Short mmCIF file of C-alpha atoms and ligand atoms in Angstrom, two decimals:
data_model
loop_
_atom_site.label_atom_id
_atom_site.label_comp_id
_atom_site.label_asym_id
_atom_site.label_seq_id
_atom_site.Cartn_x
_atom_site.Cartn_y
_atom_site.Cartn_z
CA UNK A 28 12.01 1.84 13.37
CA UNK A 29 10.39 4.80 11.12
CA UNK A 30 10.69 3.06 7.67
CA UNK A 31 9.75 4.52 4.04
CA UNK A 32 9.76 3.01 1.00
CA UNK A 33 11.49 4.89 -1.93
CA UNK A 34 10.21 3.55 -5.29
CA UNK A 35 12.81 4.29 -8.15
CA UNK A 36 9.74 4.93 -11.49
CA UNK A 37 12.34 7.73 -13.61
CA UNK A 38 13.92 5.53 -16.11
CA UNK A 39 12.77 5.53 -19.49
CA UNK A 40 12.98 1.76 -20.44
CA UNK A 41 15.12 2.27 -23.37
CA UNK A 42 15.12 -1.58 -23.41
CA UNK A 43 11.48 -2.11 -23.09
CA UNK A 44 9.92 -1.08 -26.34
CA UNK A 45 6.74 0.32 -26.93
CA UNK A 46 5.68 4.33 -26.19
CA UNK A 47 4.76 3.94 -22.13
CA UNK A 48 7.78 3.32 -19.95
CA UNK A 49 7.66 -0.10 -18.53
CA UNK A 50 6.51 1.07 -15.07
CA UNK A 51 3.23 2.97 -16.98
CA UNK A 52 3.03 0.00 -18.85
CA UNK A 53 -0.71 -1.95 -17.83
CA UNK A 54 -0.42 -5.21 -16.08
CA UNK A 55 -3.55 -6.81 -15.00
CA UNK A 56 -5.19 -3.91 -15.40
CA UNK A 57 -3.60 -1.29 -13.65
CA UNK A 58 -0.43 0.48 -14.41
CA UNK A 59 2.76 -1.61 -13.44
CA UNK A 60 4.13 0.97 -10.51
CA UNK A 61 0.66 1.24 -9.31
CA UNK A 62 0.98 -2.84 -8.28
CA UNK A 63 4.28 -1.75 -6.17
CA UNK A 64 2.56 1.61 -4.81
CA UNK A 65 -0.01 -0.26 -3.34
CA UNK A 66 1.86 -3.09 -1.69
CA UNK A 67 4.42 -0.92 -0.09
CA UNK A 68 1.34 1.77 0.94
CA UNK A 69 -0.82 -1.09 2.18
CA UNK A 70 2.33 -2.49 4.26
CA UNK A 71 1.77 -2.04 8.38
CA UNK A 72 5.52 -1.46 8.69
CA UNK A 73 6.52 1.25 6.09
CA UNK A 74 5.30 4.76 6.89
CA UNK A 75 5.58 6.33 3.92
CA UNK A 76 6.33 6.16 -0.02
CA UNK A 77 8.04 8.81 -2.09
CA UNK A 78 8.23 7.82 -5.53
CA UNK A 79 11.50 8.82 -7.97
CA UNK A 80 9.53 9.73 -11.77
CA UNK A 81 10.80 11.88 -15.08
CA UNK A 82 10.12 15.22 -14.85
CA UNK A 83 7.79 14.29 -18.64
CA UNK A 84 6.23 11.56 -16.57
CA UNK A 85 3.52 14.14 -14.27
CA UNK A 86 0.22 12.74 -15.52
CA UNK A 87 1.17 9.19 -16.25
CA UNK A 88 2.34 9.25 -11.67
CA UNK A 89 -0.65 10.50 -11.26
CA UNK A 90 -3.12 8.32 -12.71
CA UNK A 91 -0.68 5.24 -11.18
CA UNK A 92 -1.08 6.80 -7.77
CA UNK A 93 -4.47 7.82 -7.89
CA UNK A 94 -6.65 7.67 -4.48
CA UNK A 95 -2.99 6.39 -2.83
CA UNK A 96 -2.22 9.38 -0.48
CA UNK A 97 1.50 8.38 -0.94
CA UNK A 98 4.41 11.01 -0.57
CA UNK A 99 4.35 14.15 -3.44
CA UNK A 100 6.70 11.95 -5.89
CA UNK A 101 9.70 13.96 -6.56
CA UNK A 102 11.96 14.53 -9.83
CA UNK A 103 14.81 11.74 -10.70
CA UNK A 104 18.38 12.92 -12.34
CA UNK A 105 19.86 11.87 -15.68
CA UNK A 106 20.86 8.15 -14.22
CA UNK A 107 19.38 6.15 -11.91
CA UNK A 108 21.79 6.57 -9.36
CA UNK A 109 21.39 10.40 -9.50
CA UNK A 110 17.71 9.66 -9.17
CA UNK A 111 17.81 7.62 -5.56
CA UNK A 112 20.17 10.37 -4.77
CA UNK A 113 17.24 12.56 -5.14
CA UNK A 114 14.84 10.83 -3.29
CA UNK A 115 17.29 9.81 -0.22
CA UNK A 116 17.78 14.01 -0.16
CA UNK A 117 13.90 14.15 -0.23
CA UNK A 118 13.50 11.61 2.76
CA UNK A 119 16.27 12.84 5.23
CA UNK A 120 14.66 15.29 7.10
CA UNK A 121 11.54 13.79 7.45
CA UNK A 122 11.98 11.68 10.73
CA UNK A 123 12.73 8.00 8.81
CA UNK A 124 15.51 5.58 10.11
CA UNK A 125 15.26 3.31 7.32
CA UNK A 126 14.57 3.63 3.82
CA UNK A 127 13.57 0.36 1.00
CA UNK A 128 14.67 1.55 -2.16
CA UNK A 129 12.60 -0.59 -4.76
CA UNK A 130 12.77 -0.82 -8.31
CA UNK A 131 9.11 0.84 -9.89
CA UNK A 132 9.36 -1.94 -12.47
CA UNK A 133 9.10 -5.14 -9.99
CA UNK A 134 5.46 -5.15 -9.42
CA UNK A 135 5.28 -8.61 -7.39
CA UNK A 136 7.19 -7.51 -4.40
CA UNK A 137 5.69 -10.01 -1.67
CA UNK A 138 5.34 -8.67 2.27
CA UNK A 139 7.53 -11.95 3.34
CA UNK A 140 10.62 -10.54 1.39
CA UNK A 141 9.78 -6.76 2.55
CA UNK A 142 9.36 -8.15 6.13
CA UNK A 143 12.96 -10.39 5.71
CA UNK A 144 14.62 -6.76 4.84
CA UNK A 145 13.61 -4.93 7.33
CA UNK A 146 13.72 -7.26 9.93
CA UNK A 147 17.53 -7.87 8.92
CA UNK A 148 17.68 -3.90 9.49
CA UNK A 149 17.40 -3.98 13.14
CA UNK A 150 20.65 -5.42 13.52
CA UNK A 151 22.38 -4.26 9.73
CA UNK A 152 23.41 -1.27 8.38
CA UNK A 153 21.57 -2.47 4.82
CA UNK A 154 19.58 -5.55 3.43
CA UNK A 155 18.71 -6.80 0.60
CA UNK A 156 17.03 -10.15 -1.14
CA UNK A 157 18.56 -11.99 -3.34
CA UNK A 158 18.54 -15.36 -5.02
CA UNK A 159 21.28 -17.81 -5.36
CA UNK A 160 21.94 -18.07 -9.53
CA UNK A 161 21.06 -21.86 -10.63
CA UNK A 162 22.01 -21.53 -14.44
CA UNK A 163 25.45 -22.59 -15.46
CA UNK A 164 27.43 -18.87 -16.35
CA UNK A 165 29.08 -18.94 -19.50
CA UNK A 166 32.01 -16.23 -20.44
CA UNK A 167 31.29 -15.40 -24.29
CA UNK A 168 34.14 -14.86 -26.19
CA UNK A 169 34.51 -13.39 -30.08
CA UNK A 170 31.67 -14.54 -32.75
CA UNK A 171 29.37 -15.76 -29.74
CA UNK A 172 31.80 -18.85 -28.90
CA UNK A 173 32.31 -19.87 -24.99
CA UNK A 174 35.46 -18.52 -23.76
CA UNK A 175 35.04 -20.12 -20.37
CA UNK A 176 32.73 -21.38 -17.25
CA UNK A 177 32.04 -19.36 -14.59
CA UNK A 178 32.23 -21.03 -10.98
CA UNK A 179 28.54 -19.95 -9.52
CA UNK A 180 29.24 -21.17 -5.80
CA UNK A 181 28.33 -18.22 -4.01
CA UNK A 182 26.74 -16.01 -6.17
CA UNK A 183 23.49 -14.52 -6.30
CA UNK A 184 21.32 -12.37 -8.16
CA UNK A 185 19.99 -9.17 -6.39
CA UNK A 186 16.77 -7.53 -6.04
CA UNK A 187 14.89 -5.33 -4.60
CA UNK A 188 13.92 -3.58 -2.04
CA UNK A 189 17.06 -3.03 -1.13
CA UNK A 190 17.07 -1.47 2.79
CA UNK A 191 19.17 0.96 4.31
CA UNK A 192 19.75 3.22 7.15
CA UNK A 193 18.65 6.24 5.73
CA UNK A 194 21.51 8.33 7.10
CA UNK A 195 23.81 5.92 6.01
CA UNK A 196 22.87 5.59 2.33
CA UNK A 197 22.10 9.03 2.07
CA UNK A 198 25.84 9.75 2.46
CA UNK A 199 27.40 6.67 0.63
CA UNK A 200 25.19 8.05 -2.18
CA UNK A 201 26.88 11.86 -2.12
CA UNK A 202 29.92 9.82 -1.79
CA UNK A 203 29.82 8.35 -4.55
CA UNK A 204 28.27 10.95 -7.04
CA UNK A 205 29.89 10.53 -10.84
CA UNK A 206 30.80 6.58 -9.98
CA UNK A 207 28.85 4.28 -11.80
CA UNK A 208 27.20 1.52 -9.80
CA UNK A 209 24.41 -0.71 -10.82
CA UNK A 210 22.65 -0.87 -7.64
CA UNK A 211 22.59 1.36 -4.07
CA UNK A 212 24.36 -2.29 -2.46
CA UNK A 213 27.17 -1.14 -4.22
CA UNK A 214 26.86 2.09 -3.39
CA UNK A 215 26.51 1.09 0.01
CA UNK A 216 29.62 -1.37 -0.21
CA UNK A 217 31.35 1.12 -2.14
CA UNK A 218 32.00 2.91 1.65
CA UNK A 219 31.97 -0.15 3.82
CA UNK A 220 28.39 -0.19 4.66
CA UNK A 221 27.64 -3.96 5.57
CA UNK A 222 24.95 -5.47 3.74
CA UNK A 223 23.22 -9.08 4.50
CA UNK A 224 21.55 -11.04 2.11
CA UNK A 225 18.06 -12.11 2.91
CA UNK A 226 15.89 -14.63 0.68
CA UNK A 227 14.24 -13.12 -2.15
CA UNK A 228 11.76 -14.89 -4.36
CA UNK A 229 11.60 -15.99 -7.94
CA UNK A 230 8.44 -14.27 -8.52
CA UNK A 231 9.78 -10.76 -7.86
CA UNK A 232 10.42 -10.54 -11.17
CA UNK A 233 12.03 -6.88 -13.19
CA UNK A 234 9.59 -6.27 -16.18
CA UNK A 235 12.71 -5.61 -18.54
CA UNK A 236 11.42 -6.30 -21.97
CA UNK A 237 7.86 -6.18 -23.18
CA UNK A 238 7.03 -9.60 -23.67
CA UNK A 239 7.31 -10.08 -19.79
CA UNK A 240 4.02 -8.11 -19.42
CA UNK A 241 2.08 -10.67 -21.36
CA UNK A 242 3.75 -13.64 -20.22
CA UNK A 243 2.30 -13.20 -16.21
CA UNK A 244 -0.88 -14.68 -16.48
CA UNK A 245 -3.34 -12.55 -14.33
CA UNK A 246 -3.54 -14.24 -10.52
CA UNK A 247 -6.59 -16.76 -9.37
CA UNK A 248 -8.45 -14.56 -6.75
CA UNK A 249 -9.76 -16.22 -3.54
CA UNK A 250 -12.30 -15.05 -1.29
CA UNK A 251 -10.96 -13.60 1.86
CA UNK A 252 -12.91 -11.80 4.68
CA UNK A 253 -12.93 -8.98 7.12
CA UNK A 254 -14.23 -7.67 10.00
CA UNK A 255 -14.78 -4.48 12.41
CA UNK A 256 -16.04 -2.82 15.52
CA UNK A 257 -16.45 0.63 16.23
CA UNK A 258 -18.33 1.96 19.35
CA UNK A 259 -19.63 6.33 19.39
CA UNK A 260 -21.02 7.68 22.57
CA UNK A 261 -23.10 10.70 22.45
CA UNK A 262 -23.10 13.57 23.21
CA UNK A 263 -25.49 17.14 22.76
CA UNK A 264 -26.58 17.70 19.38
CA UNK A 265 -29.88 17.42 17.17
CA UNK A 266 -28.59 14.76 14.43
CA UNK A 267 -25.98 11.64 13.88
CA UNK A 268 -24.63 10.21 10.51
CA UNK A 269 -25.06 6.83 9.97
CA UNK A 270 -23.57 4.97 6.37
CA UNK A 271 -23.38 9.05 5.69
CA UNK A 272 -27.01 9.54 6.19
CA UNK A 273 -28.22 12.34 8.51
CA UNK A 274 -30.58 11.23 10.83
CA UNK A 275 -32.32 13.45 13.47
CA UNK A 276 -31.85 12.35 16.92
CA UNK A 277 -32.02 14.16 20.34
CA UNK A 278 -28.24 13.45 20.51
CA UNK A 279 -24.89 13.36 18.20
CA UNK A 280 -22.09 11.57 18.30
CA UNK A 281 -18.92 12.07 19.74
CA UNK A 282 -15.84 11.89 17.46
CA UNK A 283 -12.87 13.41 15.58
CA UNK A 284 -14.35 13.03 11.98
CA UNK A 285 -17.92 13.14 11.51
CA UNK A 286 -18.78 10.10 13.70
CA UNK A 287 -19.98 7.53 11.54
CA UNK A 288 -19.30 4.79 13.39
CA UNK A 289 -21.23 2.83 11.04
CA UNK A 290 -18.42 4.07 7.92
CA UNK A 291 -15.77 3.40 10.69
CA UNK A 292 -16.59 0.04 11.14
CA UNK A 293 -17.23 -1.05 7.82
CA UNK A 294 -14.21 0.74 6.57
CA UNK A 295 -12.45 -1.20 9.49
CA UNK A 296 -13.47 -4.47 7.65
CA UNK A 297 -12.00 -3.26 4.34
CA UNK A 298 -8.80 -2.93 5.74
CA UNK A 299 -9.24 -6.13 7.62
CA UNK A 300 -9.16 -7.78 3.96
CA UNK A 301 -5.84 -6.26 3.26
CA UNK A 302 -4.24 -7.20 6.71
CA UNK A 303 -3.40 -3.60 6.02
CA UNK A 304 -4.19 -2.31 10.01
CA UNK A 305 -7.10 -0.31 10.76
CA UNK A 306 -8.38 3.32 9.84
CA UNK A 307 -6.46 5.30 12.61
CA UNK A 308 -2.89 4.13 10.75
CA UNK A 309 -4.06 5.81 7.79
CA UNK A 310 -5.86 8.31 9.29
CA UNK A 311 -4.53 9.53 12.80
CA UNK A 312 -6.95 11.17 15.03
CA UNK A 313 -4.04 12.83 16.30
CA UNK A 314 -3.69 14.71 12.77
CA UNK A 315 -6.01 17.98 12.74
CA UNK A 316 -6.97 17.88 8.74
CA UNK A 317 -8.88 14.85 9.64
CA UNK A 318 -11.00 16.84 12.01
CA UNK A 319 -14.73 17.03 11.11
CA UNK A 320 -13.52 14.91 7.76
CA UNK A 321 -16.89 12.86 6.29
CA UNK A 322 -15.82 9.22 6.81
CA UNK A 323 -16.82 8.47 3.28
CA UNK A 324 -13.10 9.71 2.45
CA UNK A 325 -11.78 6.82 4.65
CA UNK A 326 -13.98 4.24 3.14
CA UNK A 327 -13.01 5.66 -0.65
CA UNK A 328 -9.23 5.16 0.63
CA UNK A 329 -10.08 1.67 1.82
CA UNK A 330 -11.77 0.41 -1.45
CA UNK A 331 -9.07 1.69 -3.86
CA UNK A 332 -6.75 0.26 -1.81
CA UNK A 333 -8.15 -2.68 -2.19
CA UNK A 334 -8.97 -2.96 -5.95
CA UNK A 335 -5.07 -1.26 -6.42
CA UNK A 336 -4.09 -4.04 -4.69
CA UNK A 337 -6.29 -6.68 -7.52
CA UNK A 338 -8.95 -6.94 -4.97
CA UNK A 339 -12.83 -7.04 -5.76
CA UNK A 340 -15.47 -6.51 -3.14
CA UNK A 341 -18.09 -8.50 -3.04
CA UNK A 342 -20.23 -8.21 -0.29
CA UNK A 343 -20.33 -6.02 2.79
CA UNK A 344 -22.77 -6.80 5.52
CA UNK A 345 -23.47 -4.15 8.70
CA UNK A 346 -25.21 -4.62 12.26
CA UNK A 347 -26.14 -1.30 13.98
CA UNK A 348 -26.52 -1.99 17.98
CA UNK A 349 -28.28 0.72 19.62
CA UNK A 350 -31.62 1.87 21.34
CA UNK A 351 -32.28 4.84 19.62
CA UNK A 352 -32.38 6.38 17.49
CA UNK A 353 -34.50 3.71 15.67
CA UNK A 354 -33.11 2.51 12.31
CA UNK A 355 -35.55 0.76 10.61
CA UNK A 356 -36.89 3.81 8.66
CA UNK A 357 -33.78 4.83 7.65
CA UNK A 358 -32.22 1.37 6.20
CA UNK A 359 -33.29 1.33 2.82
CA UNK A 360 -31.60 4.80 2.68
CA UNK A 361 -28.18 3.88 4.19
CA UNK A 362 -28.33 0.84 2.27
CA UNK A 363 -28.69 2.62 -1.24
CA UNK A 364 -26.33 5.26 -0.22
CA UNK A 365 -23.61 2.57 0.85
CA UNK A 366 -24.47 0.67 -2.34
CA UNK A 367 -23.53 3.90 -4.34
CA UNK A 368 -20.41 4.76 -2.59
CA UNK A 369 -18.71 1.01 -2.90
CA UNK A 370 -20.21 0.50 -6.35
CA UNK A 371 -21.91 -2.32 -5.42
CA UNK A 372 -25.61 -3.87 -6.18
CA UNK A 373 -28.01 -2.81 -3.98
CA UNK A 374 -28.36 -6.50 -3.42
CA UNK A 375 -24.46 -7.17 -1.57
CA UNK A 376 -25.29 -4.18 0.82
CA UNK A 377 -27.29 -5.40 4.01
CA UNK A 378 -27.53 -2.89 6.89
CA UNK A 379 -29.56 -4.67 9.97
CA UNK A 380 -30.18 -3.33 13.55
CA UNK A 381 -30.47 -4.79 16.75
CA UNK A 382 -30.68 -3.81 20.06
CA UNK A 383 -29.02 -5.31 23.54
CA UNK A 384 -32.64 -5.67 25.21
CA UNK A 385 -31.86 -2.59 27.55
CA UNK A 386 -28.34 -4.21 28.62
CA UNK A 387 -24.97 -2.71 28.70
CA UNK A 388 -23.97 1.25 27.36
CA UNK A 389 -26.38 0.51 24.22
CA UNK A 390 -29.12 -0.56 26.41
CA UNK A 391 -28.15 2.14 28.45
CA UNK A 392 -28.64 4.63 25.37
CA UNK A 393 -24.77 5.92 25.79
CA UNK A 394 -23.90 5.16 22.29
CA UNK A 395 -23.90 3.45 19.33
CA UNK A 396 -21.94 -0.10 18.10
CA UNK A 397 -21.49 -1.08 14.64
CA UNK A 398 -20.18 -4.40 13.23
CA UNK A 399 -19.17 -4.99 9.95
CA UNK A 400 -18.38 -7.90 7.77
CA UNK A 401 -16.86 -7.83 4.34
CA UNK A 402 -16.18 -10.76 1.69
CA UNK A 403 -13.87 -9.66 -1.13
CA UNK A 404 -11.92 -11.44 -3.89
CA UNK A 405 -8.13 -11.04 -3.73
CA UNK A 406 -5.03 -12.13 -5.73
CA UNK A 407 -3.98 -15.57 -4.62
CA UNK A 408 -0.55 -14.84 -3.34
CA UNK A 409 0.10 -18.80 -2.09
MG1 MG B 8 -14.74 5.53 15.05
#
């Protein structure tokens, strides 16, 4: 199942206070929709995100989005509905079977609840997670007095994302154009559409008023660790790049991009971090614009990724296997260059070699292996 994710950032947050709209707003450092960009970008089952802003809101997208390559956000209509309207219109033709339509403003979206709604898609016209209410409901009458109890056996409080067959909720939306309805499950109810509740979480909280910015205390970061692999064979040429060094050689490598199976590997490890897949999901070798492409552009993806996501990088740690060419005179280069391009001290970047003793396609001289380890800090999401 093709899914995108359809993040709803127009709405002005009359309710929020303060000059920013809530989704511009900064939590933990970063703008509040970037938090949501990044978990539904970083996601191995959603595709794509197309984002929903105000036509005023240009520059304040773009620095939330920046280094995401997410979908070209388009424009949002005078009410929110008209605004997922929009974006459903935007999404139709472009191959999806599902769509998550989140709200911009509920930056703690967890995978586990995005998983539960799009699992519960395979077999449902719509999803979405929701939480059963716990507080007593009260019925206020005149002057502020209780006119009543209401029984809250069975009812729950809604959130997002809220999934849909993209077909489907594409026309329950034109179908309902001038109703108002206060989310797209009504919409989708509206015409019949059946929609299962799956569990949401407490912690998927809407920022609605600006105290809730200050009250979520920044996460506790543990360390968590990746890995990766990445094997070149050669081929004719005068020169390889290695950790986006040139280095003369009586061979090149063989590759899409430019080959650095060092970058790829290390790059690899990034992602590992994330759980977020490896570089050819984000970067298809099937997809010509990433032909001849210098693999510091995947690694730069990787690592903003990673910080959008509240990760730091600590330490990244690289073994080059091959023959030739030889790589000692060369590491203190690669190392300073790799240093530079992760922002990192020249002491966390360690670039070793080895060979296989003659043994196997290195020992052979066919090619070139890479490993690469990575230790980074990430929000603690237990
Ligand atoms: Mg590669």
């Amino acid at each position: 199942m093709k899914v995108a994710a359809l993040i709803v950032a127009a709405g002005r947050g009359s309710r929020f206070g303060g000059v920013l709209p809530k989704q511009y707003q900064t939590l933990h450092g970063r703008p509040v929709l970037r938090h949501s960009l990044a978990t539904f970008h970083a996601h191995p089952r959603v595709r794509s995100v197309l984002t929903v802003i105000h036509p005023d809101d240009q520059a304040l997208y773009e620095a939330a989005a920046a280094g995401l390559p997410v979908l070209s956000p388009v424009f949002g209509g005078a009410e929110r509905q008209d605004s997922v309207r929009l974006g459903l219109e935007a999404l139709v033709d472009q191959g999806f079977d599902a769509v998550l339509i989140h709200d911009g403003a509920r930056p703690f979206v967890s995978w586990e609840v995005i998983d539960r709604v799009i699992t519960a898609l395979e077999t449902t016209s719509g999803a979405i997670p929701a939480v059963p209410v716990s507080d007593t409901l009260k019925r206020a009458g005149l002057h502020g007095v209780v006119e009543g109890t209401v029984p809250r056996a069975g009812l729950w409080r809604a959130q997002t994302p809220q999934g849909f067959r993209l077909k489907e909720i594409v026309q329950a939306h034109q179908a309902c154009r001038g109703q108002v309805l206060t989310d797209d499950a009504a919409v989708a109810e509206s015409v019949g559409m059946s929609v299962a509740l799956v569990p949401g979480e407490e912690r998927n909280l809407k920022m609605t008023h600006a105290p809730d910015l200050a009250a979520v205390p920044p996460p506790s970061l543990v360390p968590c660790v990746g890995s990766g692999f990445d094997v070149h064979g050669f081929c004719a040429g005068d020169f390889i790049t290695l950790c986006g060094k040139k280095i003369p050689h009586d061979f090149a490598l063989k590759g899409h991009s430019d080959a650095d199976v060092a970058l790829h590997a290390l790059t690899d490890a990034l992602y590992g971090v994330m759980a977020a897949g490896d570089i050819g999901r984000f970067f298809p070798p099937s997809e010509a614009r990433w032909k001849g492409c210098p693999s510091h552009v995947f690694l730069n993806h990787a690592k903003t990724l990673l910080e959008a996501l509240g990760g730091v990088l600590v330490n990244v740690d690289l073994t080059i296997i091959c023959e030739a060419p030889k790589i000692g005179p060369h590491r203190a280069a690669m190392a300073e260059h790799l240093a530079d391009l992760l922002h990192l001290s020249r002491q966390r970047v360690s670039v070793k070699a080895t060979t296989t003793e003659t043994l196997g396609f290195t020992g052979r001289r066919e090619g070139i292996a890479v490993q690469a380890q990575v230790l980074a800090m990430m929000p603690d999401l237990s």
